[in-house]
Coordinates of C-alpha atoms and ligand atoms in Angstrom, one line a residue:
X1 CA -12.4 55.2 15.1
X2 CA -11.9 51.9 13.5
X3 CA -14.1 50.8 10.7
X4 CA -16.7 48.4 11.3
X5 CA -16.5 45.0 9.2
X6 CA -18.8 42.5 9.0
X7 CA -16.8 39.9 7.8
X8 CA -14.5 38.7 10.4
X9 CA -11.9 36.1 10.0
X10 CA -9.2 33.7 12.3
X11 CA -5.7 35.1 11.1
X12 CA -4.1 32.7 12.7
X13 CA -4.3 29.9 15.5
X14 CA -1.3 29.1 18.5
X15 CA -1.4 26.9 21.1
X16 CA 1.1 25.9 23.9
X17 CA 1.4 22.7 26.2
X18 CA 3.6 22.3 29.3
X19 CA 5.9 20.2 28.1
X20 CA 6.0 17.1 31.6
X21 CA 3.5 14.6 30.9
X22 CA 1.4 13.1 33.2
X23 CA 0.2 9.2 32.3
X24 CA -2.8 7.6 33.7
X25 CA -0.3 5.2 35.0
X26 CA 1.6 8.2 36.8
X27 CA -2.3 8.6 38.1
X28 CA -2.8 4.9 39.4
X29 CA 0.2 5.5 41.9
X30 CA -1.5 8.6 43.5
X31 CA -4.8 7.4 43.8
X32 CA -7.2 4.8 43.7
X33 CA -8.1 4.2 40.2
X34 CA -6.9 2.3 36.9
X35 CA -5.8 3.3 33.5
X36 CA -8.4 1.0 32.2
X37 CA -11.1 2.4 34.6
X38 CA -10.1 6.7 33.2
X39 CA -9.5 5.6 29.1
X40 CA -13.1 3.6 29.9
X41 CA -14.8 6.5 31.8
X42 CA -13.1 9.3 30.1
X43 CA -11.2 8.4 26.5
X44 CA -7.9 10.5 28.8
X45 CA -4.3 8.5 28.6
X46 CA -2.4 11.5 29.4
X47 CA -2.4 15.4 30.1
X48 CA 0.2 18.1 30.3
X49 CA 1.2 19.7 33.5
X50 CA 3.1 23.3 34.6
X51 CA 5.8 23.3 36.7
X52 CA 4.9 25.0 39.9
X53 CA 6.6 28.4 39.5
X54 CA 4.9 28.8 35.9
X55 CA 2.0 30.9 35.8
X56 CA -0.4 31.1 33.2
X57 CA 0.5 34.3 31.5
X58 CA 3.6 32.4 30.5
X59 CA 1.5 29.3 28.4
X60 CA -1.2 31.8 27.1
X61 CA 2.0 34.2 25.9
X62 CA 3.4 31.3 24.3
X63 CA 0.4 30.6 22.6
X64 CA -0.6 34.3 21.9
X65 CA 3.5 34.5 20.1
X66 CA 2.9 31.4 17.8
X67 CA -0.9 33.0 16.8
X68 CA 0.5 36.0 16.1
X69 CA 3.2 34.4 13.9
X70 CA 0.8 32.5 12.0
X71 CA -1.2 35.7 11.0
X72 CA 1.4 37.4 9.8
X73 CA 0.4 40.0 12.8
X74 CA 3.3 41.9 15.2
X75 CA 1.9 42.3 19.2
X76 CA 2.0 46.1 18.2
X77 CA -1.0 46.1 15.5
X78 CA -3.5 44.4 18.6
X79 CA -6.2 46.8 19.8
X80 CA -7.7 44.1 22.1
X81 CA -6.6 41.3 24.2
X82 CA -9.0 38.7 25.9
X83 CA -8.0 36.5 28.4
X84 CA -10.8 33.4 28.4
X85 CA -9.5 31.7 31.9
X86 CA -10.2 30.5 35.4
X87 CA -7.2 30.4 36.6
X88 CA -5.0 33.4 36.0
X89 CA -2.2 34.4 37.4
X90 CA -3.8 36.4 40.3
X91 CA -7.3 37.5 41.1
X92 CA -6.1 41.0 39.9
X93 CA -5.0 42.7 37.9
X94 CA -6.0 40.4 35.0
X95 CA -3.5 37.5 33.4
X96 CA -4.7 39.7 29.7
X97 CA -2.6 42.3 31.0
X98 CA 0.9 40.2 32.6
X99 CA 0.2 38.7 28.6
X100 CA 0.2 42.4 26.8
X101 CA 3.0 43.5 28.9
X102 CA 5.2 40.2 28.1
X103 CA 3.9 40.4 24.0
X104 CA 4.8 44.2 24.1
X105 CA 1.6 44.8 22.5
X106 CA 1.5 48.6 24.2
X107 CA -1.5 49.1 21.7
X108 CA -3.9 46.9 23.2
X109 CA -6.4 47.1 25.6
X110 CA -6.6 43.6 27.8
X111 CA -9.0 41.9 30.1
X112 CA -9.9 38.4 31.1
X113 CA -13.4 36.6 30.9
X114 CA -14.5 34.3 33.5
X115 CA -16.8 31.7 32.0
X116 CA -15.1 28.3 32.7
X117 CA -14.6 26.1 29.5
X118 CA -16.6 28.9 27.3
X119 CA -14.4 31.2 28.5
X120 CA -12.7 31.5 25.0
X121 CA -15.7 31.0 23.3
X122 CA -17.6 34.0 24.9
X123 CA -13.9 35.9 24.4
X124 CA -14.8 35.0 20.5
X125 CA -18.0 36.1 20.5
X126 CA -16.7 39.2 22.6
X127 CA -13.8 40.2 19.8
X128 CA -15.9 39.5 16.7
X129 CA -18.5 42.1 17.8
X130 CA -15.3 44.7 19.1
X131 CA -14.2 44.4 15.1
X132 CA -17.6 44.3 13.6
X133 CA -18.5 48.0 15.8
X134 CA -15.3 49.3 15.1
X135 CA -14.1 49.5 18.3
X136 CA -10.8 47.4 17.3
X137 CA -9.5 46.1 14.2
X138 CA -6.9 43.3 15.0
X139 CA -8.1 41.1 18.4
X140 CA -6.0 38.6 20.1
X141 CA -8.2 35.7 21.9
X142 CA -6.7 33.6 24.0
X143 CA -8.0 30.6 26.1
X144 CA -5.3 29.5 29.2
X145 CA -5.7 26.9 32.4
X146 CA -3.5 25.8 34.6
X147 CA -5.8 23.9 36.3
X148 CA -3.2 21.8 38.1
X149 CA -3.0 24.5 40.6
X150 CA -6.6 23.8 41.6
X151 CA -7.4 20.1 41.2
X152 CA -7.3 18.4 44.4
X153 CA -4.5 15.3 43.7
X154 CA -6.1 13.0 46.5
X155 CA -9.6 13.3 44.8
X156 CA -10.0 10.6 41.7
X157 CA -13.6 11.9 40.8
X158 CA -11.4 15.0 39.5
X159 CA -8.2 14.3 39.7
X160 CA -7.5 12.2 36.3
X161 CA -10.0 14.7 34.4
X162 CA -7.6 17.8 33.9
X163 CA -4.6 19.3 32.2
X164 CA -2.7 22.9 31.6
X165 CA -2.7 24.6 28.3
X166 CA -3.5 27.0 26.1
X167 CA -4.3 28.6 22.7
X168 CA -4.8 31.7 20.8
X169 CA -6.8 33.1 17.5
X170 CA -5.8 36.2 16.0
X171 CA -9.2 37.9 14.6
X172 CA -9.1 40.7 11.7
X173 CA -11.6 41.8 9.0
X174 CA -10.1 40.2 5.3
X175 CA -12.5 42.3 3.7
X176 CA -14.2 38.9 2.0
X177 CA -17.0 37.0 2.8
X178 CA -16.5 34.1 5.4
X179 CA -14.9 33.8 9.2
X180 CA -16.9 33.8 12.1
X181 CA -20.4 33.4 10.5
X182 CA -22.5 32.9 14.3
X183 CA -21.9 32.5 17.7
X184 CA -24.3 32.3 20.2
X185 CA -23.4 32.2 24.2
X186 CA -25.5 31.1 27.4
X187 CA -25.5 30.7 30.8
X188 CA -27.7 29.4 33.6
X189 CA -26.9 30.6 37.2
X190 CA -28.7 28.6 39.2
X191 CA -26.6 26.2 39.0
X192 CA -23.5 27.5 40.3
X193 CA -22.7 24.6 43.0
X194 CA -22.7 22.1 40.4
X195 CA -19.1 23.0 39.4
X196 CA -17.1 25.1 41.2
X197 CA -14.1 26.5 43.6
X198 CA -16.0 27.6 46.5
X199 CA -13.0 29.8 48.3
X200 CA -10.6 31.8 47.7
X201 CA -13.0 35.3 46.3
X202 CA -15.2 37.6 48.4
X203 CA -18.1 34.8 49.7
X204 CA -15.5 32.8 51.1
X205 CA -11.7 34.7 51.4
X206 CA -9.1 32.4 51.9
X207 CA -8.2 31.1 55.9
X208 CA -7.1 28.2 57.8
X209 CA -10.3 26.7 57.6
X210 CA -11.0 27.0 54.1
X211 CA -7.5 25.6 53.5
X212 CA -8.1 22.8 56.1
X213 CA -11.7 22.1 54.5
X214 CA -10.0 21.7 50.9
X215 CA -12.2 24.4 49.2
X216 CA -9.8 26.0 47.0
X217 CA -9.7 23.1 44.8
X218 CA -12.6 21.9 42.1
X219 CA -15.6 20.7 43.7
X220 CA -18.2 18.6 40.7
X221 CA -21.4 17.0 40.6
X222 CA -19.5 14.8 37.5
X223 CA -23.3 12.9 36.7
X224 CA -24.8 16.2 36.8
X225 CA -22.4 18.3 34.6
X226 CA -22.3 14.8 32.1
X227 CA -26.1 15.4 31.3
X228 CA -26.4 19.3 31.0
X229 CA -23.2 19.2 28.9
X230 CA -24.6 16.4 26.3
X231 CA -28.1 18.5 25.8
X232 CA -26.7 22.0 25.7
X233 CA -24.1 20.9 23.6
X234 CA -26.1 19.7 20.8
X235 CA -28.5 22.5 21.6
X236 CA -26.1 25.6 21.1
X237 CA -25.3 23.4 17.9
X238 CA -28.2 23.3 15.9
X239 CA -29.0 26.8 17.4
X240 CA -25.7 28.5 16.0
X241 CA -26.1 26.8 12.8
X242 CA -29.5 27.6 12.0
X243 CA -28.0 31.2 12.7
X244 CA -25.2 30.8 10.4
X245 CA -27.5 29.1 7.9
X246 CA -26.4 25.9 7.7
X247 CA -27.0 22.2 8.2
X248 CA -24.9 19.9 10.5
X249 CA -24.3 17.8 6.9
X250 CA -22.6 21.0 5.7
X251 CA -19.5 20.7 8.6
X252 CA -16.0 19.8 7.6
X253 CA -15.2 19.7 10.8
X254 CA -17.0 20.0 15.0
X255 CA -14.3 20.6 17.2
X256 CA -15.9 20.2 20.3
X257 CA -14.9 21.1 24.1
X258 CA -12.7 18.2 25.3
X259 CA -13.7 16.8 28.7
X260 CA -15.2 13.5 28.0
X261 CA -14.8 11.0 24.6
X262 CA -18.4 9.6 26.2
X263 CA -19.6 13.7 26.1
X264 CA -18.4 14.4 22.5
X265 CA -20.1 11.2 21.2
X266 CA -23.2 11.8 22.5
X267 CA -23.2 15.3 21.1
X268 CA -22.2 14.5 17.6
X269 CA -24.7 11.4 17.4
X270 CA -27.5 13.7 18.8
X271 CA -26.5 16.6 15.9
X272 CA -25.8 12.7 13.4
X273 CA -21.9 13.9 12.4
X274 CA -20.1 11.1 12.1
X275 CA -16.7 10.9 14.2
X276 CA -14.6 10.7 11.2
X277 CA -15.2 14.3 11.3
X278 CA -15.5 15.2 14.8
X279 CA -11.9 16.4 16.1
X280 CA -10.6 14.6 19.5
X281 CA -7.2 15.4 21.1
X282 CA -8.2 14.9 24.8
X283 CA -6.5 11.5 24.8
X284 CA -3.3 13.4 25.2
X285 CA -4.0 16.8 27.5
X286 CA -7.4 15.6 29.3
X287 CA -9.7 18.6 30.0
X288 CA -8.6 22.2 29.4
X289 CA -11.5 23.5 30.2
X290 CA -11.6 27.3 28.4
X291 CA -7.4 26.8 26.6
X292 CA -9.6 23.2 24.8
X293 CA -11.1 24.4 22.0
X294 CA -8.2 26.5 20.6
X295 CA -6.0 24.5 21.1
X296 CA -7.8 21.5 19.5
X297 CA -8.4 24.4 16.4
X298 CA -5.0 25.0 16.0
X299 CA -4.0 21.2 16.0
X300 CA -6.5 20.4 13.1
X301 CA -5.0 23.3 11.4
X302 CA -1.7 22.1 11.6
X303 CA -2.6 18.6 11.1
X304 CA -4.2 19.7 7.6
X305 CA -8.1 18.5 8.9
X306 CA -9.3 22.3 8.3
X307 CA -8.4 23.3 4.9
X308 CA -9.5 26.6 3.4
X309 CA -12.9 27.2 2.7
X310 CA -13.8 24.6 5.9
X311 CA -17.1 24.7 7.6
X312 CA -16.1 24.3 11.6
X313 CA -18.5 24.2 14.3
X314 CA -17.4 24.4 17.6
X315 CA -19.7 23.9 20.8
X316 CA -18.3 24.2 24.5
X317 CA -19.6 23.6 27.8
X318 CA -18.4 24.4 31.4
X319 CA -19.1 25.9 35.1
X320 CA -21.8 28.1 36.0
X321 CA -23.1 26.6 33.9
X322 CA -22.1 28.1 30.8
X323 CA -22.1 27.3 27.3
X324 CA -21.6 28.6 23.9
X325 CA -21.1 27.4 19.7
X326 CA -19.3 28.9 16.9
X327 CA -19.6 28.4 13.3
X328 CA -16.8 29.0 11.0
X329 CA -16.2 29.2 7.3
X330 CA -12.0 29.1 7.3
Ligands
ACO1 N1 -10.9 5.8 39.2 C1 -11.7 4.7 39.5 N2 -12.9 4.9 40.0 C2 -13.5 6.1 40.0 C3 -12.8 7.2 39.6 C4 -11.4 7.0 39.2 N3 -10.7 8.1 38.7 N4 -13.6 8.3 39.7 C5 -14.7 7.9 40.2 N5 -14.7 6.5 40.3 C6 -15.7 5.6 40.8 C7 -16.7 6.4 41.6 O1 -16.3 6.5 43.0 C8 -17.9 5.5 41.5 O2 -17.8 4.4 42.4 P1 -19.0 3.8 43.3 O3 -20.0 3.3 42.2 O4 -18.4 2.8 44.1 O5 -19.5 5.0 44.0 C9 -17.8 4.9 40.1 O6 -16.4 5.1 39.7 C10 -18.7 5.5 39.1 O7 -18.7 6.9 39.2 P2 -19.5 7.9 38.3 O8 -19.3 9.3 38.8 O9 -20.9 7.4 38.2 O10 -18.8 7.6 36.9 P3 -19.2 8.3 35.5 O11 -19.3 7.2 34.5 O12 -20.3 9.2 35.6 O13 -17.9 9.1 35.1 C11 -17.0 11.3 35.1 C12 -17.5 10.1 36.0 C13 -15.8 10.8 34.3 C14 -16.6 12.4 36.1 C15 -18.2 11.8 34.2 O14 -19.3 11.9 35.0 C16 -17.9 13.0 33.5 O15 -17.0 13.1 32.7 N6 -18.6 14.1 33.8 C17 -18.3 15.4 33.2 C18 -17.4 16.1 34.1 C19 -16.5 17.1 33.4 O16 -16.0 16.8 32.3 N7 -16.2 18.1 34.1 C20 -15.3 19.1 33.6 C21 -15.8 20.4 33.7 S1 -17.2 20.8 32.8 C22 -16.8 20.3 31.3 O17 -15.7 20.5 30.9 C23 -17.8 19.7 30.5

């Protein structure tokens, strides 16, 4: 048995991006729509795409590799693996264990976590209790899409929206006050249709018709995700901080989920952080969905906008619906 801590800390942050770029111009010449019309609507100009033979055990590895090399941590000392992702290599076994077998971390135990864009975020939440019981004592996270493989490219409503990525925290106790200080996670299931891939699992296995019917590709309701994002956004916000005690004056930093530059405004003029301290990237990799937030972490860490002793907040939203906020002291 591990000890328990209470004080659990980010080691170390990685993140990987496929390294083709696709342009909202690119965009205009496979459907209808504008670069004006998706910077306007969206704040995007450009996401990363995987080539077609590159699964997303390799980004997340990638990612998982530079994490570990930031912490100072070899793949051998992980107890724990999580997987936040949607769309893993295969529907089983799990992408957390193609990433363990190509870290070498034979130590670990690994799993994925199916929660949309909070996949990584519940995956945080997850691994910070796992150290805090004892049950591990050094937990990789990692957050991985390749949602290229399941955007329909003759759709524009969805189409100009995504990217592939990913990124990766390594969690340990330091033995000194600070890290993860609160999370909090939700869901609400009723609202399953609003964003989703309807085929492909056991209500709807993959055939002809499915495949003719263009159902293994994301179906959203974008007006209807806009509005629940922008409320429980800033909801899960002032929730988690009031947990962590602390004020949204107190922040250094919000890094939130990257889908929409309209979304994250909202949110941060709801919570009344200004944007000089709210961290965007989605300009360049579009929406993420669960790899967003740590990779957006591990660019303001290597950028030099989180120093130590930073108060971060993060706050994600995504299918299910799901959503979920951390607060960090770094
Ligand atoms: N290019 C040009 N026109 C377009 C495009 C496009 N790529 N996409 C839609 N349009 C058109 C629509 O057809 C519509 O035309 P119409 O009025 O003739 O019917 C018009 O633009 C307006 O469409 P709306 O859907 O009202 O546009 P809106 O301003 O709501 O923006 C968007 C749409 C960007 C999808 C927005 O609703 C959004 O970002 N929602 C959140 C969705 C999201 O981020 N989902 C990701 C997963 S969940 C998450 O990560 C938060």
């Amino acid at each position: 048995m591990i000890a328990p801590a209470h004080d659990v800390h980010i080691l170390g942050t990685g993140s990987y991006t496929p390294s083709h770029v696709l342009t909202n111009q690119d965009l205009e010449a496979m459907v209808d729509t504008s670069d004006e019309w998706i910077v306007t609507r969206t704040g995007i100009r450009e996401r990363r795409i995987a080539d077609p033979d590159t699964p997303s055990s390799f980004l997340a590895s990638e990612a998982a590799k530079r994490a570990l090399d930031d912490a100072g941590v070899s793949a051998k000392e992980l107890d724990q693996i999580i997987v936040g992702t949607v769309t893993g290599d295969r529907i089983f076994p799990s992408t957390g264990c193609s990433v363990q077998d190509i870290l070498g971390a034979s130590n670990a135990y690994a799993f994925d976590v199916s929660a949309a864009c909070a996949g990584w975020m519940y995956g945080l939440q997850i691994g910070r209790d796992a150290v805090r019981a004892g049950t591990a004592k050094t937990v990789l996270v990692i957050g991985v899409e390749s949602l290229s493989k399941i955007v329909n490219w003759t759709d524009r409503n969805t189409c100009v929206l995504f990217g592939d990525a990913a990124g990766a925290v390594v969690l340990r106790s330091r033995g000194e006050p600070g890290g993860i200080l609160a999370t909090r996670v939700h869901s609400d299931g009723s609202l399953v249709h609003l964003l989703e891939m309807p085929a492909g699992g056991s209500l709807m296995p993959p055939s002809h018709l499915t495949v003719e019917r263009q159902l293994h590709v994301i179906h959203m309701s974008g007006n209807d995700v806009f509005k629940h994002a922008v409320r429980a956004m800033q909801a899960v916000a002032l929730e988690v901080l009031e947990a962590a005690g602390k004020k949204a004056e107190d922040l250094a930093l919000l890094v939130p989920h990257q889908a929409n530059l309209r979304i994250i405004e909202a949110t941060a003029h709801r919570l009344g952080v200004p944007m000089e301290k709210v961290f965007v990237n989605l300009d360049k990799y579009g929406n993420t969905s669960s790899a967003s937030i740590p990779l957006a972490l591990d660019e303001a860490r290597r950028s030099g906008r989180i120093q130590k002793g930073d108060l971060v907040a993060m706050v994600t939203f995504g299918g299910g619906f799901t959503w979920a906020g951390a607060v960090v002291q770094f």
